[in-house]
Amino acid sequence: MNMELWKQGAEAKIYKTNFYGRPCIVKERFTKSYRHPSLDKSLTAHRVKSEVRAMLRCRMNGIITPTVYFVNMDSSCIYMEEVQDSVTVKDYIKNVQGSKDLAEAIETLKPLAQAIGNTLGIMHKQNIVHGDLTTSNMLLQGKPSDCKLYLIDFGLSFFENMSEDKGVDLYVLERALLSTHPNTEELFNKVLEAYCKSNDTGSKEVVGKLEEVRMRGRKRTMVG
Ligand SMILES: Nc1ncnc2c1ncn2[C@@H]1O[C@H](COP(=O)(O)OP(=O)(O)OP(=O)(O)O)[C@@H](O)[C@H]1O
Ligand SMILES: [Mg+2]
């Protein structure tokens, strides 16, 4: 199989290839030499399984994730649909912020914030906790007026109905958003608003937990 290395992260290499004629991404988790070999093996296998399981569970519930084509546990590879002509939410926000003034940028990004909140609300309602919600782990495909939001990178995900875990999930996103993109407080509020609408049963408790986690975060920085 002809595979071309496309991206290299801390934990995984991303290759482009095709799978029976379909554009395909191969995500290969590689060995970490500083970890004990057998621990490394089981941790890697756990990540691959968590990722595939969560992607399937999401798709069964109407959350858009790349289709999984094939999994090779021996080489720790996931073969999945390539989301073609997509940009990460990170690059999209950077582009919008770089080309418009502040108020205009926020107006432009509001539908995206709503889509993110809506998707995460559905995901948490199904007790899927993502574990690494950042703007690099979301892809946008299509025109801004009519686009699809894909969630990816579920290696740290787990299945849990505790509000605390969901609150931490949102906190990770809030930190990622505010630290990568300036002036996005209002957008995160939009995310939360949409989240509460789509996750009508449990969202109050989750937002309560989010506030607790924020307080703990602040205390930690004050202590140093
Ligand atoms: N199915 C896909 N289609 C298009 N682009 C993808 C796809 N999967 C990953 N990418 C691109 O590759 C980047 C890295 O992928 P991913 O986030 O899954 O790996 P990672 O961050 O290295 O993984 P990990 O956090 O497990 O170390 C993404 O930000 C995205 O730009
Ligand atoms: Mg990632």
Short mmCIF file of C-alpha atoms and ligand atoms in Angstrom, two decimals:
data_model
loop_
_atom_site.label_atom_id
_atom_site.label_comp_id
_atom_site.label_asym_id
_atom_site.label_seq_id
_atom_site.Cartn_x
_atom_site.Cartn_y
_atom_site.Cartn_z
CA MET A 1 0.00 0.00 0.00
CA ASN A 2 1.39 3.37 -0.97
CA MET A 3 1.32 5.68 2.06
CA GLU A 4 2.59 9.21 2.23
CA LEU A 5 3.47 10.69 5.63
CA TRP A 6 1.35 13.82 6.04
CA LYS A 7 1.59 14.92 9.66
CA GLN A 8 3.47 13.87 12.71
CA GLY A 9 2.12 14.56 16.19
CA ALA A 10 3.36 13.68 19.65
CA GLU A 11 1.65 10.30 19.68
CA ALA A 12 0.73 9.49 16.13
CA LYS A 13 1.78 9.71 12.51
CA ILE A 14 -0.86 10.60 9.95
CA TYR A 15 -0.52 9.16 6.44
CA LYS A 16 -2.55 9.75 3.31
CA THR A 17 -3.43 6.85 1.08
CA ASN A 18 -6.48 5.34 -0.50
CA PHE A 19 -8.58 2.44 0.65
CA TYR A 20 -10.17 0.56 -2.25
CA GLY A 21 -10.26 3.80 -4.17
CA ARG A 22 -11.44 6.02 -1.31
CA PRO A 23 -9.29 8.85 0.07
CA CYS A 24 -8.03 7.49 3.34
CA ILE A 25 -6.10 8.69 6.39
CA VAL A 26 -4.01 6.22 8.36
CA LYS A 27 -3.40 7.16 11.97
CA GLU A 28 -0.51 5.17 13.33
CA ARG A 29 0.36 5.32 17.00
CA PHE A 30 4.06 4.73 17.46
CA THR A 31 6.13 3.33 20.29
CA LYS A 32 7.36 5.69 22.96
CA SER A 33 10.88 4.65 23.86
CA TYR A 34 10.73 6.24 27.34
CA ARG A 35 7.82 4.01 28.34
CA HIS A 36 8.17 0.48 29.57
CA PRO A 37 7.56 -1.73 26.47
CA SER A 38 4.66 -3.76 27.83
CA LEU A 39 3.02 -0.71 29.42
CA ASP A 40 3.47 1.13 26.13
CA LYS A 41 1.83 -1.70 24.22
CA SER A 42 -1.22 -1.87 26.44
CA LEU A 43 -1.61 1.92 26.58
CA THR A 44 -1.40 2.18 22.80
CA ALA A 45 -3.91 -0.65 22.33
CA HIS A 46 -6.23 1.07 24.80
CA ARG A 47 -6.03 4.37 22.87
CA VAL A 48 -6.74 2.69 19.54
CA LYS A 49 -9.75 0.87 20.96
CA SER A 50 -11.10 3.97 22.72
CA GLU A 51 -10.76 5.98 19.54
CA VAL A 52 -12.54 3.49 17.29
CA ARG A 53 -15.26 2.76 19.83
CA ALA A 54 -16.07 6.44 20.37
CA MET A 55 -16.09 7.19 16.63
CA LEU A 56 -18.61 4.43 16.03
CA ARG A 57 -20.73 5.42 19.00
CA CYS A 58 -20.77 9.03 17.81
CA ARG A 59 -21.84 8.08 14.31
CA MET A 60 -24.66 5.94 15.65
CA ASN A 61 -25.97 9.05 17.37
CA GLY A 62 -25.75 11.50 14.51
CA ILE A 63 -22.46 13.12 15.48
CA ILE A 64 -20.22 13.47 12.45
CA THR A 65 -16.88 11.65 12.64
CA PRO A 66 -14.79 10.11 9.84
CA THR A 67 -15.93 6.64 8.78
CA VAL A 68 -13.63 3.93 10.12
CA TYR A 69 -12.56 1.66 7.25
CA PHE A 70 -10.22 -0.76 8.95
CA VAL A 71 -8.24 -1.26 12.18
CA ASN A 72 -4.92 -3.08 12.48
CA MET A 73 -4.20 -3.75 16.16
CA ASP A 74 -0.75 -5.22 15.39
CA SER A 75 0.53 -2.02 13.85
CA SER A 76 -1.78 0.27 15.93
CA CYS A 77 -3.25 1.77 12.77
CA ILE A 78 -6.71 3.16 12.18
CA TYR A 79 -7.72 3.52 8.53
CA MET A 80 -10.42 6.14 8.20
CA GLU A 81 -12.15 8.36 5.70
CA GLU A 82 -10.15 11.43 4.77
CA VAL A 83 -12.30 14.49 5.38
CA GLN A 84 -11.46 16.16 2.10
CA ASP A 85 -11.16 19.90 1.62
CA SER A 86 -11.48 20.44 5.34
CA VAL A 87 -9.81 22.93 7.66
CA THR A 88 -9.30 22.56 11.39
CA VAL A 89 -11.50 24.82 13.49
CA LYS A 90 -8.22 26.28 14.76
CA ASP A 91 -7.17 27.47 11.29
CA TYR A 92 -10.67 28.62 10.48
CA ILE A 93 -10.90 30.84 13.59
CA LYS A 94 -7.39 32.20 12.96
CA ASN A 95 -8.35 33.09 9.40
CA VAL A 96 -11.57 34.82 10.37
CA GLN A 97 -9.89 36.74 13.19
CA GLY A 98 -7.05 37.74 10.88
CA SER A 99 -9.30 39.13 8.19
CA LYS A 100 -12.05 40.94 10.11
CA ASP A 101 -12.38 43.36 12.98
CA LEU A 102 -13.31 42.01 16.38
CA ALA A 103 -17.09 42.51 16.28
CA GLU A 104 -17.35 41.21 12.74
CA ALA A 105 -15.24 38.16 13.55
CA ILE A 106 -17.46 37.26 16.49
CA GLU A 107 -20.59 37.59 14.34
CA THR A 108 -19.03 35.35 11.69
CA LEU A 109 -17.97 32.73 14.22
CA LYS A 110 -21.28 32.53 16.10
CA PRO A 111 -22.84 29.81 13.92
CA LEU A 112 -19.70 27.73 14.41
CA ALA A 113 -19.89 28.16 18.19
CA GLN A 114 -23.50 27.05 18.04
CA ALA A 115 -22.64 23.99 15.97
CA ILE A 116 -19.88 23.04 18.41
CA GLY A 117 -22.16 23.42 21.45
CA ASN A 118 -24.93 21.47 19.80
CA THR A 119 -22.61 18.61 18.83
CA LEU A 120 -21.00 18.41 22.28
CA GLY A 121 -24.43 18.44 23.94
CA ILE A 122 -25.49 15.41 21.91
CA MET A 123 -22.16 13.70 22.56
CA HIS A 124 -22.39 14.15 26.33
CA LYS A 125 -26.01 13.09 26.36
CA GLN A 126 -24.71 9.77 25.03
CA ASN A 127 -22.14 9.74 27.85
CA ILE A 128 -19.21 10.06 25.47
CA VAL A 129 -16.44 12.15 27.04
CA HIS A 130 -13.92 13.23 24.38
CA GLY A 131 -10.91 13.81 26.62
CA ASP A 132 -9.01 16.19 24.32
CA LEU A 133 -11.37 18.87 23.08
CA THR A 134 -9.24 21.41 21.26
CA THR A 135 -9.82 23.41 18.10
CA SER A 136 -7.32 21.16 16.23
CA ASN A 137 -9.51 18.18 16.93
CA MET A 138 -12.48 19.57 15.03
CA LEU A 139 -12.66 19.80 11.24
CA LEU A 140 -14.90 21.92 9.05
CA GLN A 141 -15.86 20.81 5.59
CA GLY A 142 -17.76 22.84 3.03
CA LYS A 143 -18.80 26.45 2.65
CA PRO A 144 -19.13 28.43 5.91
CA SER A 145 -22.84 28.95 5.22
CA ASP A 146 -23.45 25.23 4.88
CA CYS A 147 -20.70 23.23 6.53
CA LYS A 148 -20.20 20.02 8.40
CA LEU A 149 -18.42 19.84 11.74
CA TYR A 150 -16.37 16.66 12.27
CA LEU A 151 -15.02 15.61 15.65
CA ILE A 152 -11.74 13.66 15.55
CA ASP A 153 -8.92 12.40 17.79
CA PHE A 154 -10.87 10.30 20.31
CA GLY A 155 -7.83 8.42 21.69
CA LEU A 156 -8.37 9.81 25.19
CA SER A 157 -12.12 9.37 25.18
CA PHE A 158 -14.17 7.25 27.53
CA PHE A 159 -17.76 6.35 28.28
CA GLU A 160 -19.01 7.91 31.51
CA ASN A 161 -22.16 9.57 32.78
CA MET A 162 -20.58 11.67 35.57
CA SER A 163 -21.18 15.41 35.23
CA GLU A 164 -17.71 16.05 36.63
CA ASP A 165 -16.04 14.36 33.62
CA LYS A 166 -18.23 16.26 31.20
CA GLY A 167 -17.49 19.52 33.02
CA VAL A 168 -13.76 18.84 32.69
CA ASP A 169 -14.29 18.11 28.99
CA LEU A 170 -15.83 21.57 28.55
CA TYR A 171 -13.12 23.16 30.68
CA VAL A 172 -10.41 21.68 28.45
CA LEU A 173 -12.18 23.21 25.45
CA GLU A 174 -12.54 26.58 27.18
CA ARG A 175 -8.82 26.67 28.04
CA ALA A 176 -7.85 25.55 24.54
CA LEU A 177 -10.10 28.14 22.94
CA LEU A 178 -9.06 31.09 25.11
CA SER A 179 -5.36 30.27 25.03
CA THR A 180 -5.17 29.75 21.25
CA HIS A 181 -7.61 32.43 20.14
CA PRO A 182 -7.82 35.84 21.85
CA ASN A 183 -11.21 37.45 22.57
CA THR A 184 -13.23 34.27 22.37
CA GLU A 185 -15.01 34.48 25.78
CA GLU A 186 -18.25 35.46 24.07
CA LEU A 187 -17.93 32.58 21.64
CA PHE A 188 -17.44 30.09 24.44
CA ASN A 189 -20.63 31.43 26.03
CA LYS A 190 -22.39 30.71 22.74
CA VAL A 191 -20.99 27.19 22.82
CA LEU A 192 -22.41 26.71 26.33
CA GLU A 193 -25.79 28.16 25.37
CA ALA A 194 -26.17 25.72 22.47
CA TYR A 195 -24.82 22.90 24.63
CA CYS A 196 -27.55 23.48 27.21
CA LYS A 197 -30.22 23.49 24.52
CA SER A 198 -29.16 20.18 23.02
CA ASN A 199 -28.38 18.44 26.31
CA ASP A 200 -31.55 19.51 28.14
CA THR A 201 -31.43 16.89 30.91
CA GLY A 202 -27.94 17.02 32.36
CA SER A 203 -26.47 20.32 31.24
CA LYS A 204 -27.21 22.37 34.40
CA GLU A 205 -25.19 20.01 36.52
CA VAL A 206 -22.39 19.89 33.95
CA VAL A 207 -22.17 23.69 33.81
CA GLY A 208 -22.12 23.72 37.63
CA LYS A 209 -19.18 21.32 37.55
CA LEU A 210 -17.47 23.44 34.90
CA GLU A 211 -17.67 26.41 37.30
CA GLU A 212 -16.17 24.30 40.11
CA VAL A 213 -13.34 23.16 37.89
CA ARG A 214 -12.65 26.77 36.84
CA MET A 215 -12.42 27.79 40.52
CA ARG A 216 -9.97 24.98 41.24
CA GLY A 217 -7.92 26.05 38.22
CA ARG A 218 -7.79 29.61 39.51
CA LYS A 219 -6.80 28.56 43.03
CA ARG A 220 -3.99 26.47 41.61
CA THR A 221 -2.59 29.43 39.67
CA MET A 222 -2.84 31.68 42.75
CA VAL A 223 -0.88 29.23 44.88
CA GLY A 224 1.63 29.05 42.05
N1 LIG B 1 -9.88 11.86 8.95
C1 LIG B 1 -9.16 12.97 8.74
N2 LIG B 1 -9.37 13.73 7.64
C2 LIG B 1 -8.65 14.85 7.43
N3 LIG B 1 -7.68 15.30 8.26
C3 LIG B 1 -7.41 14.58 9.38
C4 LIG B 1 -8.14 13.39 9.67
N4 LIG B 1 -7.65 12.88 10.83
C5 LIG B 1 -6.68 13.72 11.23
N5 LIG B 1 -6.53 14.74 10.37
C6 LIG B 1 -5.55 15.85 10.49
O1 LIG B 1 -4.43 15.41 11.23
C7 LIG B 1 -4.28 16.14 12.45
C8 LIG B 1 -3.83 15.21 13.55
O2 LIG B 1 -4.79 14.17 13.75
P1 LIG B 1 -5.23 13.71 15.21
O3 LIG B 1 -5.71 14.89 15.96
O4 LIG B 1 -6.15 12.56 15.09
O5 LIG B 1 -3.84 13.17 15.77
P2 LIG B 1 -2.91 13.65 16.97
O6 LIG B 1 -3.34 14.94 17.54
O7 LIG B 1 -1.51 13.50 16.54
O8 LIG B 1 -3.24 12.47 17.87
P3 LIG B 1 -3.02 12.22 19.42
O9 LIG B 1 -3.65 13.37 20.12
O10 LIG B 1 -3.70 10.92 19.65
O11 LIG B 1 -1.54 12.21 19.58
C9 LIG B 1 -5.64 16.78 12.69
O12 LIG B 1 -5.56 17.97 13.43
C10 LIG B 1 -6.13 17.03 11.25
O13 LIG B 1 -5.57 18.22 10.75
MG MG B 2 -5.18 16.03 17.60
#
